[in-house]
Amino acid sequence: MSNRHLEQAIAELSAQVTHQYAQIAELQKQLTDMKAAMSCGVQSDGEFRGIVSI
């Protein structure tokens, strides 16, 4: 493989990794939001009562 092909492959892989980092960040945000929503449904005794709409 020539240097040009290697550089192109590295650039493509780098772009994929950058995209995957963005996807991971979005999934982490969604998980945090879901945990926050679930905590609204947990009473002080720790028993789940369901999600409460505000």
PDB file of C-alpha atoms in Angstrom:
ATOM      1  CA  MET A   1       0.000   0.000   0.000  1.00  0.00           C
ATOM      2  CA  SER A   2       1.365   3.412  -0.888  1.00  0.00           C
ATOM      3  CA  ASN A   3       1.667   6.263   1.584  1.00  0.00           C
ATOM      4  CA  ARG A   4      -1.229   8.033  -0.139  1.00  0.00           C
ATOM      5  CA  HIS A   5      -3.496   5.028   0.365  1.00  0.00           C
ATOM      6  CA  LEU A   6      -2.417   4.691   3.985  1.00  0.00           C
ATOM      7  CA  GLU A   7      -3.049   8.382   4.629  1.00  0.00           C
ATOM      8  CA  GLN A   8      -6.491   8.087   3.037  1.00  0.00           C
ATOM      9  CA  ALA A   9      -7.323   5.008   5.119  1.00  0.00           C
ATOM     10  CA  ILE A  10      -6.181   6.772   8.293  1.00  0.00           C
ATOM     11  CA  ALA A  11      -8.271   9.840   7.448  1.00  0.00           C
ATOM     12  CA  GLU A  12     -11.361   7.676   6.843  1.00  0.00           C
ATOM     13  CA  LEU A  13     -10.861   5.764  10.091  1.00  0.00           C
ATOM     14  CA  SER A  14     -10.315   9.006  11.980  1.00  0.00           C
ATOM     15  CA  ALA A  15     -13.578  10.389  10.588  1.00  0.00           C
ATOM     16  CA  GLN A  16     -15.396   7.214  11.646  1.00  0.00           C
ATOM     17  CA  VAL A  17     -13.981   7.434  15.161  1.00  0.00           C
ATOM     18  CA  THR A  18     -14.991  11.097  15.422  1.00  0.00           C
ATOM     19  CA  HIS A  19     -18.524  10.198  14.313  1.00  0.00           C
ATOM     20  CA  GLN A  20     -18.676   7.343  16.829  1.00  0.00           C
ATOM     21  CA  TYR A  21     -17.544   9.662  19.647  1.00  0.00           C
ATOM     22  CA  ALA A  22     -20.412  11.994  18.749  1.00  0.00           C
ATOM     23  CA  GLN A  23     -22.854   9.071  18.790  1.00  0.00           C
ATOM     24  CA  ILE A  24     -21.545   7.918  22.176  1.00  0.00           C
ATOM     25  CA  ALA A  25     -21.918  11.424  23.597  1.00  0.00           C
ATOM     26  CA  GLU A  26     -25.527  11.571  22.374  1.00  0.00           C
ATOM     27  CA  LEU A  27     -26.308   8.147  23.865  1.00  0.00           C
ATOM     28  CA  GLN A  28     -24.752   9.188  27.185  1.00  0.00           C
ATOM     29  CA  LYS A  29     -26.932  12.312  27.186  1.00  0.00           C
ATOM     30  CA  GLN A  30     -30.034  10.234  26.450  1.00  0.00           C
ATOM     31  CA  LEU A  31     -29.128   7.818  29.254  1.00  0.00           C
ATOM     32  CA  THR A  32     -28.658  10.688  31.698  1.00  0.00           C
ATOM     33  CA  ASP A  33     -32.025  12.137  30.662  1.00  0.00           C
ATOM     34  CA  MET A  34     -33.687   8.736  31.081  1.00  0.00           C
ATOM     35  CA  LYS A  35     -32.155   8.302  34.543  1.00  0.00           C
ATOM     36  CA  ALA A  36     -33.411  11.748  35.533  1.00  0.00           C
ATOM     37  CA  ALA A  37     -36.899  10.907  34.263  1.00  0.00           C
ATOM     38  CA  MET A  38     -36.869   7.601  36.137  1.00  0.00           C
ATOM     39  CA  SER A  39     -35.780   9.268  39.372  1.00  0.00           C
ATOM     40  CA  CYS A  40     -38.973  11.333  39.245  1.00  0.00           C
ATOM     41  CA  GLY A  41     -40.904   8.087  39.653  1.00  0.00           C
ATOM     42  CA  VAL A  42     -38.983   6.766  42.658  1.00  0.00           C
ATOM     43  CA  GLN A  43     -40.450   7.573  46.064  1.00  0.00           C
ATOM     44  CA  SER A  44     -38.407   8.157  49.220  1.00  0.00           C
ATOM     45  CA  ASP A  45     -38.810   4.485  50.188  1.00  0.00           C
ATOM     46  CA  GLY A  46     -37.060   3.554  46.940  1.00  0.00           C
ATOM     47  CA  GLU A  47     -40.117   1.884  45.438  1.00  0.00           C
ATOM     48  CA  PHE A  48     -40.874   2.766  41.832  1.00  0.00           C
ATOM     49  CA  ARG A  49     -44.235   4.481  41.381  1.00  0.00           C
ATOM     50  CA  GLY A  50     -44.033   5.317  37.664  1.00  0.00           C
ATOM     51  CA  ILE A  51     -42.883   8.375  35.796  1.00  0.00           C
ATOM     52  CA  VAL A  52     -44.565  11.558  36.918  1.00  0.00           C
ATOM     53  CA  SER A  53     -45.407  14.174  34.297  1.00  0.00           C
ATOM     54  CA  ILE A  54     -44.810  17.730  35.351  1.00  0.00           C
TER      55      ILE A  54
END
